[in-house]
Structure formats: C-alpha cells, structure tokens
Amino acid sequence: MSFTRRQILGGLVGLGVVGLGAGGARYWLGRTRGAKTHDYELIAAPLDVELVPGHTTPAWAYGGQAPGVELRSRQGDWLRVRFINKLDEPTTIHWHGIRLPLEMDGVPYVSQLPVLPGEYFDYRFKTDDAGSFWYHPHLSSAHQLGRGLVGPLIVEEREPTGFRHEKVLSLKTWHVDEQGAFTAFSVPREAAREGTRGRLTTINGKPLPTLDLPAGQVVRLRILNLDNTVTYRLNLPGGEARIYSLDGHPVEPRDLGKEYWLGPGMRIELALKVPAEGTELSLRNGPLRLATLKSVASSEAPGDWPAALPANPVPEPDLEKAQVLRFNFEWAATLASGAGRPSNYWQINGKAWDINDKTCADRPIAKLKKDGHYIFELRNMAQYLHPIHLHGMAFKVLDSDRKNIIPYFTDTYLLGKNETARIALVADNPGVWMFHCHVIDHMETGLMAAIEVA
Ligand code: C2O
Ligand code: CU
Ligand code: CU
C-alpha cells in the first residue's frame, strides 16, 4: 500500500487550534449527509500530572488528561477525530475493538504513515458497534502507552437502553517510583516472562478513588483495562453485580461471580445494584482494593435490572464449513538477541515479529479469503497469560480446554497458562490486520503477526 504524507500543522492556522490542556474540544467540518457526526479535535502532548501526591509525573496526554479524554459516539453515527501530534516523536492512533476500514486502523506502514511531530491526521469512521472501546498509539507502544497515551472510546446504543446511570473506569498501573518518576516500561527479564509491571494502580488517573453511586439505582460500570501488562482479577465482595457486556459485545446478563480476569486491552460492563445509602463496597483486584464504591442519597425510585443490551451486527461464523487454522504462542529464549538487535522472546508458529522491520506485515502469517469462515485454534505453549487481540474483526470464543466458555463475541481473548482455546470468525473485512498479544512487551518482543483478508 502507498501513502501520502499528511498535512502539517502550519497550514492549520485558520482553524484556531487550541493549546495544550484544552484538547478534546469539538470542531465541526459540517455534517455528513444522512448521519450524525461526533467531531473532536484531539491533541497528544506532554502534560505533568500528579499521580503521587506532592510529585509530578511527566506524562503524555490525549486532550489534556492521562488517561486520555473520553470520546463518545453513537451507534450508526460517524466519529471524526482530527488528531494533532504535539509530541516530539511520531505516533498514530489505533481504535481498539471497534470494527472499521483498514485506512483508519492506525497501524504504521500498514494503515497509514506515522503522524510526525507537528502533523495531523483525520480519523473518520462510522461506529456500527456499540460498546466500550479504547484508543492508543500503535508504535513505540511500551513507552507511549506507558506514559499515558490511552483513552476510552464509548459508543452508545442506537436506542436508549434501560440504564440511566453509568460510570467509565479506566484502569492503569503506572510505571512510576515513589517520587512519581517513570521507571522502565519494559525490562528484558520481565518481557520474557509475564511482562513488565508498573507499581501504582489508578482508576481514571487516581489511586484508590472513592466513587459516589446513587443508592438503590442500577449503575452501568464500564471497566476498561488500559494497562500495558496487568491482568486485573476483578471482584466486588458483597456487591450485587451482573455482567452485561464483555469487551465490545453484549452477553446474556449473568452474575459477576467470584472473580473476572480482565487482561490488558479487555473491557467488562457490569450492572451494579447500588446498596442502601452510606454503604461502601470495594472493587478489588484479587485481595487488593482498586476503588471504594460509596452509595449516596438518591431521590429517584429504585431501579431494576435492565434488559440485555442489543447484539452488535457481527456475522455469525458457520462452524460446519469453517476452515481450521492453528496458532501456537511460544516462548523462544534461543532468539534472545545479540547487540543492537531487538530481543525476541516470543513467537507465533515459529515466527517472531520484529518491531524495527517495517516489512513484517508484507509476510502475513495467514491469508484468509474474504467472507470465508474460520476457526482459529489458539495454543499457549507457556505458563504466562497472553491476551490475544485481533484487529478489524470480532471473533466468537467457542471453547477452551481449561475453562467453561459460554460462547461470546470479542476482540481480545485472555489465553491462560498452557490453555488451548478455539475462536471463530467470518473474514468480512479486507486488509492486513494485526494479531497480537496485548501484554505490550510481549507484543514488542515477537508476539505479533499480520493476518491478511483478501
Ligand atoms: Cu489495542 Cu493492536 O491493539
Ligand atoms: Cu486493536
Ligand atoms: Cu503475551
């Protein structure tokens, strides 16, 4: 594919580009006929934030906040984002989980050229899927995401749902020390194991927040894992919570149960029946508190569980006629690098992706026929978790040899220790799509591949 260089910011004077900190302002280019648009001007720029009280952290922000400003659209409408790069290095935006055309997918040299410092890029696509998605760069990922370039993208359902209250909770565990200074985003020793973990866990940029929720109401909690590495083992002891959606896709509502493992890049939507005024619940990661959910007075009549959310328009794979493809996710210590070369600790089917080689996408690991039906057998040959993510298409998780699966559509499946799972999809979106582990330093040390649909 060939690309043309994007406009440089100098030519944009007439638009009155807003300064640092005021990003996220909406701009209007006029409406697209027949559909509504949701227009944003989104700036990526350095921003000092206070994660550790009394100390500043030199974060990178989208729209003047880290995690980034929330972008919202509505199912069937257009989202248009003029993205302006005010960092001093190239970047892109990838829209995680939402199905869109390849040109809007934000993968450098596959979808577009990197957006250079001072340049802008207009992302525009129709948001046909409703749900909780997110956005992040797709180059220099360990440090760009690590510094805070991650943000929620919420697409509301076309018709009103039974939810009257909602909260977005963006989880991130920052790589900072006690003074708020950044520590290494990726350490080879850790990249070869579970991934390099940060130290300071936050929700919407705050450690251990207290969130007020209206007593007696049912609140939709959109919980997004925007972290590079951590799988949060979500639990809510004593809370009455039901799962309504996994990643971008509704499920038949069911109890949260004891614990849900939310891997990097994954999302879960819960309905929580908020207890009587004054009650406090702990949202936890395993035994560790993430947030206090505090019930506050509400004058509204008590709410009841809303109906299930409407399914997104994802084509149903035909398992009878599907072709089976196997993918092994392996640890490959022997590839550990010599000087000057990137370290590759991981492989898919014996091949390691090299983030410094712009031509990797020219050698797709699989070629799918447009509109063909496929079953992927995913095998984790190692003991570490791999949240396996596919761009461009949603897939249906069928079964696993380690856990009971109620089949559901998703964009990311958390492949457990030595697990084999089967997923299925209709290859309806032409392009070259990334297929990778969302533990960022696994992805950057080999665990990525391209899948072609033509
Ligand atoms: Cu969240 Cu390749 O992406
Ligand atoms: Cu993605
Ligand atoms: Cu991994």
CSV table of C-alpha atoms and ligand atoms in Angstrom, one decimal:
chain,number,residue,atom,x,y,z
A,1,MET,CA,0.0,0.0,0.0
A,2,SER,CA,1.2,3.5,-0.7
A,3,PHE,CA,0.5,6.5,1.5
A,4,THR,CA,0.6,10.2,1.0
A,5,ARG,CA,2.2,12.4,3.7
A,6,ARG,CA,-0.4,14.1,5.8
A,7,GLN,CA,-0.8,17.9,6.2
A,8,ILE,CA,1.5,19.7,8.5
A,9,LEU,CA,0.1,21.8,11.3
A,10,GLY,CA,1.4,25.1,9.9
A,11,GLY,CA,-1.3,25.2,7.4
A,12,LEU,CA,-4.0,24.9,10.0
A,13,VAL,CA,-3.9,28.4,11.4
A,14,GLY,CA,-7.4,29.3,10.4
A,15,LEU,CA,-8.8,26.5,12.4
A,16,GLY,CA,-7.8,28.1,15.7
A,17,VAL,CA,-6.0,25.1,17.0
A,18,VAL,CA,-6.4,25.0,20.8
A,19,GLY,CA,-3.5,25.0,23.0
A,20,LEU,CA,-2.1,22.4,25.5
A,21,GLY,CA,-4.6,21.4,28.1
A,22,ALA,CA,-7.7,22.5,26.1
A,23,GLY,CA,-7.6,19.5,23.8
A,24,GLY,CA,-10.7,17.4,23.2
A,25,ALA,CA,-12.6,20.5,22.1
A,26,ARG,CA,-15.1,19.6,19.4
A,27,TYR,CA,-14.7,21.0,16.0
A,28,TRP,CA,-17.1,21.0,13.1
A,29,LEU,CA,-16.4,20.3,9.5
A,30,GLY,CA,-20.0,20.3,8.5
A,31,ARG,CA,-22.3,17.4,8.7
A,32,THR,CA,-22.1,14.2,6.7
A,33,ARG,CA,-25.4,13.8,4.9
A,34,GLY,CA,-27.8,11.4,6.4
A,35,ALA,CA,-25.8,10.5,9.5
A,36,LYS,CA,-24.9,12.4,12.7
A,37,THR,CA,-21.3,13.1,13.4
A,38,HIS,CA,-19.3,13.3,16.6
A,39,ASP,CA,-16.4,15.6,16.0
A,40,TYR,CA,-13.3,16.1,18.1
A,41,GLU,CA,-10.0,17.7,17.9
A,42,LEU,CA,-7.6,15.6,19.9
A,43,ILE,CA,-4.2,16.7,20.8
A,44,ALA,CA,-1.4,14.4,22.1
A,45,ALA,CA,1.1,16.5,24.1
A,46,PRO,CA,3.3,16.2,27.2
A,47,LEU,CA,1.5,17.0,30.5
A,48,ASP,CA,2.7,17.0,34.1
A,49,VAL,CA,0.2,15.1,36.2
A,50,GLU,CA,0.1,14.4,39.9
A,51,LEU,CA,-0.2,10.6,40.4
A,52,VAL,CA,1.9,10.5,43.6
A,53,PRO,CA,0.7,13.3,46.0
A,54,GLY,CA,3.1,16.2,46.0
A,55,HIS,CA,5.1,14.9,43.0
A,56,THR,CA,4.7,15.5,39.3
A,57,THR,CA,5.0,12.8,36.6
A,58,PRO,CA,5.9,13.9,33.1
A,59,ALA,CA,3.1,12.1,31.4
A,60,TRP,CA,1.9,12.2,27.8
A,61,ALA,CA,-1.8,13.1,27.4
A,62,TYR,CA,-4.6,13.0,25.0
A,63,GLY,CA,-6.8,16.0,25.2
A,64,GLY,CA,-5.1,17.3,28.4
A,65,GLN,CA,-5.6,14.3,30.5
A,66,ALA,CA,-4.0,10.9,31.2
A,67,PRO,CA,-5.6,8.5,30.7
A,68,GLY,CA,-7.0,10.5,27.7
A,69,VAL,CA,-10.2,12.3,27.3
A,70,GLU,CA,-13.3,10.2,26.8
A,71,LEU,CA,-14.5,10.2,23.2
A,72,ARG,CA,-18.2,9.4,22.6
A,73,SER,CA,-20.2,8.4,19.5
A,74,ARG,CA,-23.5,6.7,18.9
A,75,GLN,CA,-24.1,3.5,17.0
A,76,GLY,CA,-24.7,4.2,13.3
A,77,ASP,CA,-23.2,7.8,13.6
A,78,TRP,CA,-19.8,9.0,12.3
A,79,LEU,CA,-16.9,9.7,14.6
A,80,ARG,CA,-14.4,12.2,13.3
A,81,VAL,CA,-11.3,13.0,15.1
A,82,ARG,CA,-8.7,15.4,13.9
A,83,PHE,CA,-5.7,14.1,15.7
A,84,ILE,CA,-2.8,16.5,16.3
A,85,ASN,CA,0.6,15.3,17.3
A,86,LYS,CA,2.3,17.8,19.6
A,87,LEU,CA,4.8,15.2,20.9
A,88,ASP,CA,8.4,15.2,19.8
A,89,GLU,CA,8.1,11.8,18.2
A,90,PRO,CA,5.9,10.0,15.6
A,91,THR,CA,2.7,8.3,16.7
A,92,THR,CA,-0.6,7.0,15.4
A,93,ILE,CA,-4.0,6.2,16.9
A,94,HIS,CA,-5.4,2.7,16.9
A,95,TRP,CA,-9.1,2.3,17.8
A,96,HIS,CA,-9.1,-0.9,19.8
A,97,GLY,CA,-12.0,-3.3,19.4
A,98,ILE,CA,-14.2,-1.3,17.1
A,99,ARG,CA,-14.6,-2.6,13.5
A,100,LEU,CA,-13.5,-0.1,10.9
A,101,PRO,CA,-11.8,0.1,7.5
A,102,LEU,CA,-8.1,-0.6,7.4
A,103,GLU,CA,-7.2,3.0,6.5
A,104,MET,CA,-8.5,4.1,9.9
A,105,ASP,CA,-6.8,1.3,11.9
A,106,GLY,CA,-3.7,3.3,12.9
A,107,VAL,CA,-1.0,0.7,12.3
A,108,PRO,CA,2.1,2.5,10.9
A,109,TYR,CA,3.1,1.4,7.4
A,110,VAL,CA,0.1,-0.9,7.2
A,111,SER,CA,-2.8,1.6,7.6
A,112,GLN,CA,-1.0,4.9,7.3
A,113,LEU,CA,2.3,6.6,7.7
A,114,PRO,CA,3.2,7.7,11.2
A,115,VAL,CA,1.9,11.1,12.2
A,116,LEU,CA,5.1,13.2,12.6
A,117,PRO,CA,5.5,15.9,15.3
A,118,GLY,CA,3.5,18.9,14.2
A,119,GLU,CA,1.3,17.0,11.8
A,120,TYR,CA,-2.3,16.0,12.0
A,121,PHE,CA,-4.4,13.1,10.7
A,122,ASP,CA,-8.1,12.9,10.3
A,123,TYR,CA,-9.6,9.7,11.6
A,124,ARG,CA,-13.2,9.2,10.5
A,125,PHE,CA,-15.3,6.1,10.6
A,126,LYS,CA,-18.9,5.0,11.2
A,127,THR,CA,-19.4,3.5,14.6
A,128,ASP,CA,-21.6,0.5,13.8
A,129,ASP,CA,-20.7,-1.3,17.0
A,130,ALA,CA,-22.0,0.0,20.4
A,131,GLY,CA,-19.9,-0.7,23.4
A,132,SER,CA,-16.8,0.2,25.4
A,133,PHE,CA,-13.7,0.5,23.3
A,134,TRP,CA,-10.5,2.4,23.6
A,135,TYR,CA,-7.7,4.1,21.7
A,136,HIS,CA,-3.9,4.1,21.9
A,137,PRO,CA,-0.8,4.5,19.6
A,138,HIS,CA,0.5,1.6,17.6
A,139,LEU,CA,4.1,2.4,17.7
A,140,SER,CA,6.7,2.8,20.4
A,141,SER,CA,3.9,1.2,22.4
A,142,ALA,CA,5.7,0.4,25.6
A,143,HIS,CA,6.6,3.9,26.4
A,144,GLN,CA,3.8,5.8,24.5
A,145,LEU,CA,1.1,3.8,26.3
A,146,GLY,CA,3.2,3.6,29.4
A,147,ARG,CA,3.4,7.5,29.6
A,148,GLY,CA,-0.4,7.8,29.4
A,149,LEU,CA,-1.5,7.7,25.8
A,150,VAL,CA,-4.6,5.5,26.4
A,151,GLY,CA,-8.2,6.6,26.5
A,152,PRO,CA,-11.8,5.4,26.4
A,153,LEU,CA,-14.0,5.4,23.3
A,154,ILE,CA,-17.6,4.9,24.2
A,155,VAL,CA,-20.3,4.1,21.6
A,156,GLU,CA,-23.8,4.5,22.9
A,157,GLU,CA,-26.5,2.2,21.7
A,158,ARG,CA,-28.7,3.5,18.8
A,159,GLU,CA,-31.9,3.3,21.0
A,160,PRO,CA,-31.9,4.2,24.7
A,161,THR,CA,-31.1,1.2,27.0
A,162,GLY,CA,-32.6,0.5,30.4
A,163,PHE,CA,-29.5,2.2,32.0
A,164,ARG,CA,-30.0,5.6,33.4
A,165,HIS,CA,-26.6,5.9,35.2
A,166,GLU,CA,-23.2,5.0,34.1
A,167,LYS,CA,-19.5,5.4,35.0
A,168,VAL,CA,-16.4,4.8,33.0
A,169,LEU,CA,-13.5,3.3,35.0
A,170,SER,CA,-10.1,3.3,33.2
A,171,LEU,CA,-7.6,1.0,34.9
A,172,LYS,CA,-3.9,1.7,34.6
A,173,THR,CA,-0.9,0.7,36.8
A,174,TRP,CA,1.8,3.3,36.2
A,175,HIS,CA,5.5,2.6,35.9
A,176,VAL,CA,6.4,5.2,38.5
A,177,ASP,CA,8.5,5.3,41.6
A,178,GLU,CA,7.6,6.9,45.0
A,179,GLN,CA,8.5,10.3,43.6
A,180,GLY,CA,6.4,9.9,40.6
A,181,ALA,CA,9.4,9.5,38.2
A,182,PHE,CA,8.9,6.9,35.4
A,183,THR,CA,10.7,3.6,35.8
A,184,ALA,CA,11.5,1.3,32.8
A,185,PHE,CA,8.4,0.4,30.8
A,186,SER,CA,10.0,-2.8,29.5
A,187,VAL,CA,12.8,-4.8,31.1
A,188,PRO,CA,14.1,-7.7,29.1
A,189,ARG,CA,14.0,-10.1,32.0
A,190,GLU,CA,10.3,-9.3,32.6
A,191,ALA,CA,9.4,-9.1,28.9
A,192,ALA,CA,10.5,-12.7,28.6
A,193,ARG,CA,8.1,-13.6,31.5
A,194,GLU,CA,4.8,-12.0,32.5
A,195,GLY,CA,5.6,-8.6,31.2
A,196,THR,CA,7.0,-5.5,33.0
A,197,ARG,CA,4.5,-4.4,35.7
A,198,GLY,CA,4.0,-0.9,36.9
A,199,ARG,CA,3.7,-0.1,40.6
A,200,LEU,CA,0.9,2.5,41.1
A,201,THR,CA,-2.6,1.3,40.2
A,202,THR,CA,-5.1,4.0,39.3
A,203,ILE,CA,-8.7,4.4,38.2
A,204,ASN,CA,-9.2,7.4,35.8
A,205,GLY,CA,-5.7,8.5,36.9
A,206,LYS,CA,-6.3,8.4,40.7
A,207,PRO,CA,-5.0,5.8,43.1
A,208,LEU,CA,-7.7,4.3,45.3
A,209,PRO,CA,-10.5,6.7,44.4
A,210,THR,CA,-13.9,6.8,46.1
A,211,LEU,CA,-16.7,6.8,43.6
A,212,ASP,CA,-20.2,8.0,44.6
A,213,LEU,CA,-23.0,6.0,43.3
A,214,PRO,CA,-26.8,6.7,43.7
A,215,ALA,CA,-28.4,4.4,46.3
A,216,GLY,CA,-31.0,2.0,45.0
A,217,GLN,CA,-30.1,2.6,41.4
A,218,VAL,CA,-28.6,0.2,38.9
A,219,VAL,CA,-25.4,1.7,37.5
A,220,ARG,CA,-23.6,0.6,34.4
A,221,LEU,CA,-19.9,0.3,35.2
A,222,ARG,CA,-17.8,0.3,32.1
A,223,ILE,CA,-14.4,-1.1,33.3
A,224,LEU,CA,-11.6,-0.8,30.9
A,225,ASN,CA,-8.1,-2.3,31.3
A,226,LEU,CA,-5.9,0.3,29.6
A,227,ASP,CA,-2.7,-1.1,31.2
A,228,ASN,CA,0.4,-2.5,29.4
A,229,THR,CA,0.8,-5.6,31.4
A,230,VAL,CA,-1.6,-6.3,34.3
A,231,THR,CA,-4.4,-8.7,34.3
A,232,TYR,CA,-6.8,-7.4,37.0
A,233,ARG,CA,-8.7,-10.1,38.9
A,234,LEU,CA,-11.9,-8.1,39.4
A,235,ASN,CA,-14.1,-8.9,42.3
A,236,LEU,CA,-16.7,-6.9,44.2
A,237,PRO,CA,-17.4,-8.7,47.5
A,238,GLY,CA,-20.9,-8.2,48.8
A,239,GLY,CA,-22.0,-6.3,45.7
A,240,GLU,CA,-24.9,-7.3,43.5
A,241,ALA,CA,-23.4,-7.2,40.1
A,242,ARG,CA,-24.2,-8.7,36.7
A,243,ILE,CA,-22.1,-8.9,33.6
A,244,TYR,CA,-23.9,-7.2,30.6
A,245,SER,CA,-21.0,-7.0,28.1
A,246,LEU,CA,-17.6,-8.4,27.6
A,247,ASP,CA,-15.2,-6.3,25.6
A,248,GLY,CA,-17.2,-4.6,22.9
A,249,HIS,CA,-20.1,-7.1,22.9
A,250,PRO,CA,-23.2,-7.7,24.9
A,251,VAL,CA,-23.8,-11.0,26.6
A,252,GLU,CA,-26.8,-12.5,28.2
A,253,PRO,CA,-26.7,-10.9,31.7
A,254,ARG,CA,-25.3,-13.1,34.4
A,255,ASP,CA,-23.8,-12.8,37.8
A,256,LEU,CA,-20.3,-11.5,38.1
A,257,GLY,CA,-19.4,-14.5,40.2
A,258,LYS,CA,-16.3,-14.7,42.3
A,259,GLU,CA,-13.8,-13.1,40.1
A,260,TYR,CA,-13.3,-12.0,36.5
A,261,TRP,CA,-9.9,-11.8,34.9
A,262,LEU,CA,-9.6,-8.7,32.8
A,263,GLY,CA,-6.5,-8.8,30.7
A,264,PRO,CA,-4.7,-5.9,29.1
A,265,GLY,CA,-6.9,-4.3,26.5
A,266,MET,CA,-10.1,-6.0,27.7
A,267,ARG,CA,-13.3,-4.4,29.0
A,268,ILE,CA,-16.2,-5.5,31.0
A,269,GLU,CA,-19.6,-3.8,31.6
A,270,LEU,CA,-21.3,-4.6,34.8
A,271,ALA,CA,-24.7,-3.6,36.1
A,272,LEU,CA,-24.4,-2.9,39.8
A,273,LYS,CA,-27.4,-2.6,42.1
A,274,VAL,CA,-26.2,0.1,44.4
A,275,PRO,CA,-26.9,-0.8,48.1
A,276,ALA,CA,-28.6,1.4,50.7
A,277,GLU,CA,-27.2,4.9,51.3
A,278,GLY,CA,-24.0,5.0,53.2
A,279,THR,CA,-22.8,1.5,52.2
A,280,GLU,CA,-19.3,1.1,50.9
A,281,LEU,CA,-18.2,-1.6,48.5
A,282,SER,CA,-14.7,-2.4,47.4
A,283,LEU,CA,-13.9,-3.0,43.8
A,284,ARG,CA,-10.8,-5.2,44.0
A,285,ASN,CA,-8.0,-6.8,42.1
A,286,GLY,CA,-7.7,-10.2,43.8
A,287,PRO,CA,-7.3,-9.1,47.5
A,288,LEU,CA,-6.2,-5.5,46.7
A,289,ARG,CA,-8.6,-2.6,46.7
A,290,LEU,CA,-8.9,-0.6,43.5
A,291,ALA,CA,-11.7,1.7,44.5
A,292,THR,CA,-14.3,2.4,47.1
A,293,LEU,CA,-17.8,2.5,45.7
A,294,LYS,CA,-19.9,4.6,48.0
A,295,SER,CA,-23.6,4.7,48.0
A,296,VAL,CA,-25.0,8.3,48.3
A,297,ALA,CA,-28.6,9.5,48.6
A,298,SER,CA,-30.8,9.4,45.5
A,299,SER,CA,-34.3,10.8,45.2
A,300,GLU,CA,-35.1,8.5,42.2
A,301,ALA,CA,-37.3,5.5,42.5
A,302,PRO,CA,-35.2,2.3,42.9
A,303,GLY,CA,-34.1,0.8,39.6
A,304,ASP,CA,-34.4,-2.7,38.4
A,305,TRP,CA,-32.1,-4.8,36.2
A,306,PRO,CA,-32.2,-3.5,32.7
A,307,ALA,CA,-32.9,-5.9,29.7
A,308,ALA,CA,-29.9,-7.4,27.9
A,309,LEU,CA,-28.2,-5.0,25.6
A,310,PRO,CA,-28.8,-5.5,21.8
A,311,ALA,CA,-26.2,-7.5,20.0
A,312,ASN,CA,-23.8,-5.8,17.5
A,313,PRO,CA,-24.1,-6.6,13.8
A,314,VAL,CA,-21.4,-9.3,13.8
A,315,PRO,CA,-21.7,-12.0,11.2
A,316,GLU,CA,-22.2,-15.5,12.6
A,317,PRO,CA,-19.4,-17.9,11.7
A,318,ASP,CA,-20.6,-21.2,10.2
A,319,LEU,CA,-18.7,-23.9,12.1
A,320,GLU,CA,-19.6,-26.7,9.8
A,321,LYS,CA,-17.9,-25.1,6.8
A,322,ALA,CA,-15.2,-23.3,8.7
A,323,GLN,CA,-11.5,-23.9,7.9
A,324,VAL,CA,-9.3,-24.6,10.9
A,325,LEU,CA,-6.1,-22.7,11.4
A,326,ARG,CA,-3.7,-23.3,14.3
A,327,PHE,CA,-1.7,-20.7,16.1
A,328,ASN,CA,0.9,-21.7,18.7
A,329,PHE,CA,2.2,-19.0,21.0
A,330,GLU,CA,5.6,-20.0,22.1
A,331,TRP,CA,8.4,-18.8,24.3
A,332,ALA,CA,11.6,-18.7,22.2
A,333,ALA,CA,14.5,-17.9,24.5
A,334,THR,CA,17.0,-19.0,21.9
A,335,LEU,CA,16.2,-15.9,19.9
A,336,ALA,CA,17.4,-13.6,22.7
A,337,SER,CA,19.3,-11.1,20.8
A,338,GLY,CA,22.8,-10.0,20.3
A,339,ALA,CA,23.9,-6.4,20.5
A,340,GLY,CA,21.9,-3.8,18.6
A,341,ARG,CA,19.1,-6.2,17.6
A,342,PRO,CA,15.7,-6.2,19.3
A,343,SER,CA,15.2,-9.0,21.7
A,344,ASN,CA,12.7,-11.5,20.6
A,345,TYR,CA,11.4,-13.8,23.3
A,346,TRP,CA,8.2,-14.8,21.7
A,347,GLN,CA,6.9,-16.4,18.5
A,348,ILE,CA,3.7,-17.3,16.8
A,349,ASN,CA,4.0,-20.5,14.8
A,350,GLY,CA,7.8,-20.2,14.9
A,351,LYS,CA,7.9,-16.6,13.7
A,352,ALA,CA,8.8,-13.6,15.7
A,353,TRP,CA,7.6,-10.1,14.8
A,354,ASP,CA,10.4,-7.5,14.6
A,355,ILE,CA,9.1,-4.1,15.5
A,356,ASN,CA,12.0,-2.5,13.8
A,357,ASP,CA,11.3,-4.1,10.5
A,358,LYS,CA,8.7,-2.2,8.5
A,359,THR,CA,8.2,-5.1,6.1
A,360,CYS,CA,6.9,-7.7,8.6
A,361,ALA,CA,3.3,-7.0,7.5
A,362,ASP,CA,4.2,-8.0,3.9
A,363,ARG,CA,4.6,-11.6,5.2
A,364,PRO,CA,1.3,-12.4,6.8
A,365,ILE,CA,1.1,-15.5,9.0
A,366,ALA,CA,-2.2,-16.4,7.4
A,367,LYS,CA,-4.2,-15.5,4.4
A,368,LEU,CA,-7.9,-15.6,4.7
A,369,LYS,CA,-10.4,-15.4,1.9
A,370,LYS,CA,-12.8,-12.5,2.0
A,371,ASP,CA,-16.0,-13.7,3.6
A,372,GLY,CA,-14.5,-17.1,4.4
A,373,HIS,CA,-15.4,-18.8,7.7
A,374,TYR,CA,-12.5,-19.8,10.0
A,375,ILE,CA,-11.8,-21.4,13.3
A,376,PHE,CA,-8.6,-20.5,15.0
A,377,GLU,CA,-7.1,-22.9,17.5
A,378,LEU,CA,-5.0,-20.8,19.9
A,379,ARG,CA,-2.4,-22.7,21.9
A,380,ASN,CA,-0.5,-21.2,24.7
A,381,MET,CA,2.8,-23.2,25.0
A,382,ALA,CA,3.9,-21.2,28.0
A,383,GLN,CA,2.9,-20.5,31.5
A,384,TYR,CA,2.2,-16.8,31.1
A,385,LEU,CA,-1.1,-15.1,30.2
A,386,HIS,CA,-1.5,-13.8,26.7
A,387,PRO,CA,-4.5,-11.5,25.9
A,388,ILE,CA,-4.7,-12.4,22.2
A,389,HIS,CA,-6.1,-9.5,20.2
A,390,LEU,CA,-7.2,-9.3,16.6
A,391,HIS,CA,-7.8,-6.0,14.7
A,392,GLY,CA,-10.5,-5.4,12.2
A,393,MET,CA,-12.9,-8.2,13.0
A,394,ALA,CA,-14.8,-9.5,16.0
A,395,PHE,CA,-14.4,-13.2,16.8
A,396,LYS,CA,-16.5,-15.7,18.7
A,397,VAL,CA,-14.9,-17.6,21.5
A,398,LEU,CA,-16.1,-21.2,21.2
A,399,ASP,CA,-14.4,-23.3,23.8
A,400,SER,CA,-11.3,-24.0,25.9
A,401,ASP,CA,-9.6,-27.0,27.4
A,402,ARG,CA,-9.2,-25.1,30.7
A,403,LYS,CA,-12.5,-23.3,31.4
A,404,ASN,CA,-16.2,-23.4,30.7
A,405,ILE,CA,-17.0,-20.9,27.9
A,406,ILE,CA,-20.4,-19.5,27.1
A,407,PRO,CA,-19.7,-18.6,23.5
A,408,TYR,CA,-19.4,-14.8,23.0
A,409,PHE,CA,-18.0,-12.2,20.6
A,410,THR,CA,-14.9,-10.3,21.5
A,411,ASP,CA,-11.7,-8.7,20.1
A,412,THR,CA,-9.4,-10.0,22.8
A,413,TYR,CA,-9.2,-13.4,24.5
A,414,LEU,CA,-7.2,-14.0,27.6
A,415,LEU,CA,-5.3,-17.2,26.8
A,416,GLY,CA,-4.3,-18.8,30.1
A,417,LYS,CA,-1.4,-20.9,31.2
A,418,ASN,CA,-0.9,-23.8,28.7
A,419,GLU,CA,-4.5,-23.3,27.5
A,420,THR,CA,-5.9,-24.2,24.1
A,421,ALA,CA,-9.0,-22.3,23.0
A,422,ARG,CA,-11.0,-22.1,19.8
A,423,ILE,CA,-12.3,-19.0,18.3
A,424,ALA,CA,-14.3,-18.5,15.1
A,425,LEU,CA,-14.9,-15.6,12.7
A,426,VAL,CA,-16.1,-14.6,9.3
A,427,ALA,CA,-13.3,-12.8,7.4
A,428,ASP,CA,-15.5,-10.0,6.2
A,429,ASN,CA,-13.1,-7.0,6.5
A,430,PRO,CA,-10.5,-6.8,3.7
A,431,GLY,CA,-7.0,-5.7,4.8
A,432,VAL,CA,-3.9,-6.7,6.7
A,433,TRP,CA,-4.8,-7.0,10.3
A,434,MET,CA,-2.6,-7.2,13.4
A,435,PHE,CA,-3.0,-10.2,15.5
A,436,HIS,CA,-1.0,-9.9,18.7
A,437,CYS,CA,-0.7,-10.3,22.5
A,438,HIS,CA,-1.7,-7.2,24.3
A,439,VAL,CA,0.9,-7.5,27.0
A,440,ILE,CA,2.8,-4.7,25.4
A,441,ASP,CA,6.3,-6.0,26.0
A,442,HIS,CA,5.3,-9.4,24.7
A,443,MET,CA,4.0,-7.8,21.5
A,444,GLU,CA,7.2,-5.8,21.2
A,445,THR,CA,9.4,-8.9,21.6
A,446,GLY,CA,7.9,-11.1,19.0
A,447,LEU,CA,4.3,-11.9,19.8
A,448,MET,CA,2.6,-10.2,16.9
A,449,ALA,CA,1.7,-11.2,13.4
A,450,ALA,CA,-0.3,-10.0,10.4
A,451,ILE,CA,-3.4,-11.7,9.0
A,452,GLU,CA,-4.4,-10.9,5.5
A,453,VAL,CA,-8.0,-10.9,4.3
A,454,ALA,CA,-8.4,-10.6,0.6
B,1,C2O,CU1,-5.2,-2.4,21.3
B,1,C2O,CU2,-3.1,-3.8,18.1
B,1,C2O,O1,-4.1,-3.1,19.7
B,2,CU,CU,-6.7,-3.3,18.4
B,3,CU,CU,1.6,-12.3,25.9
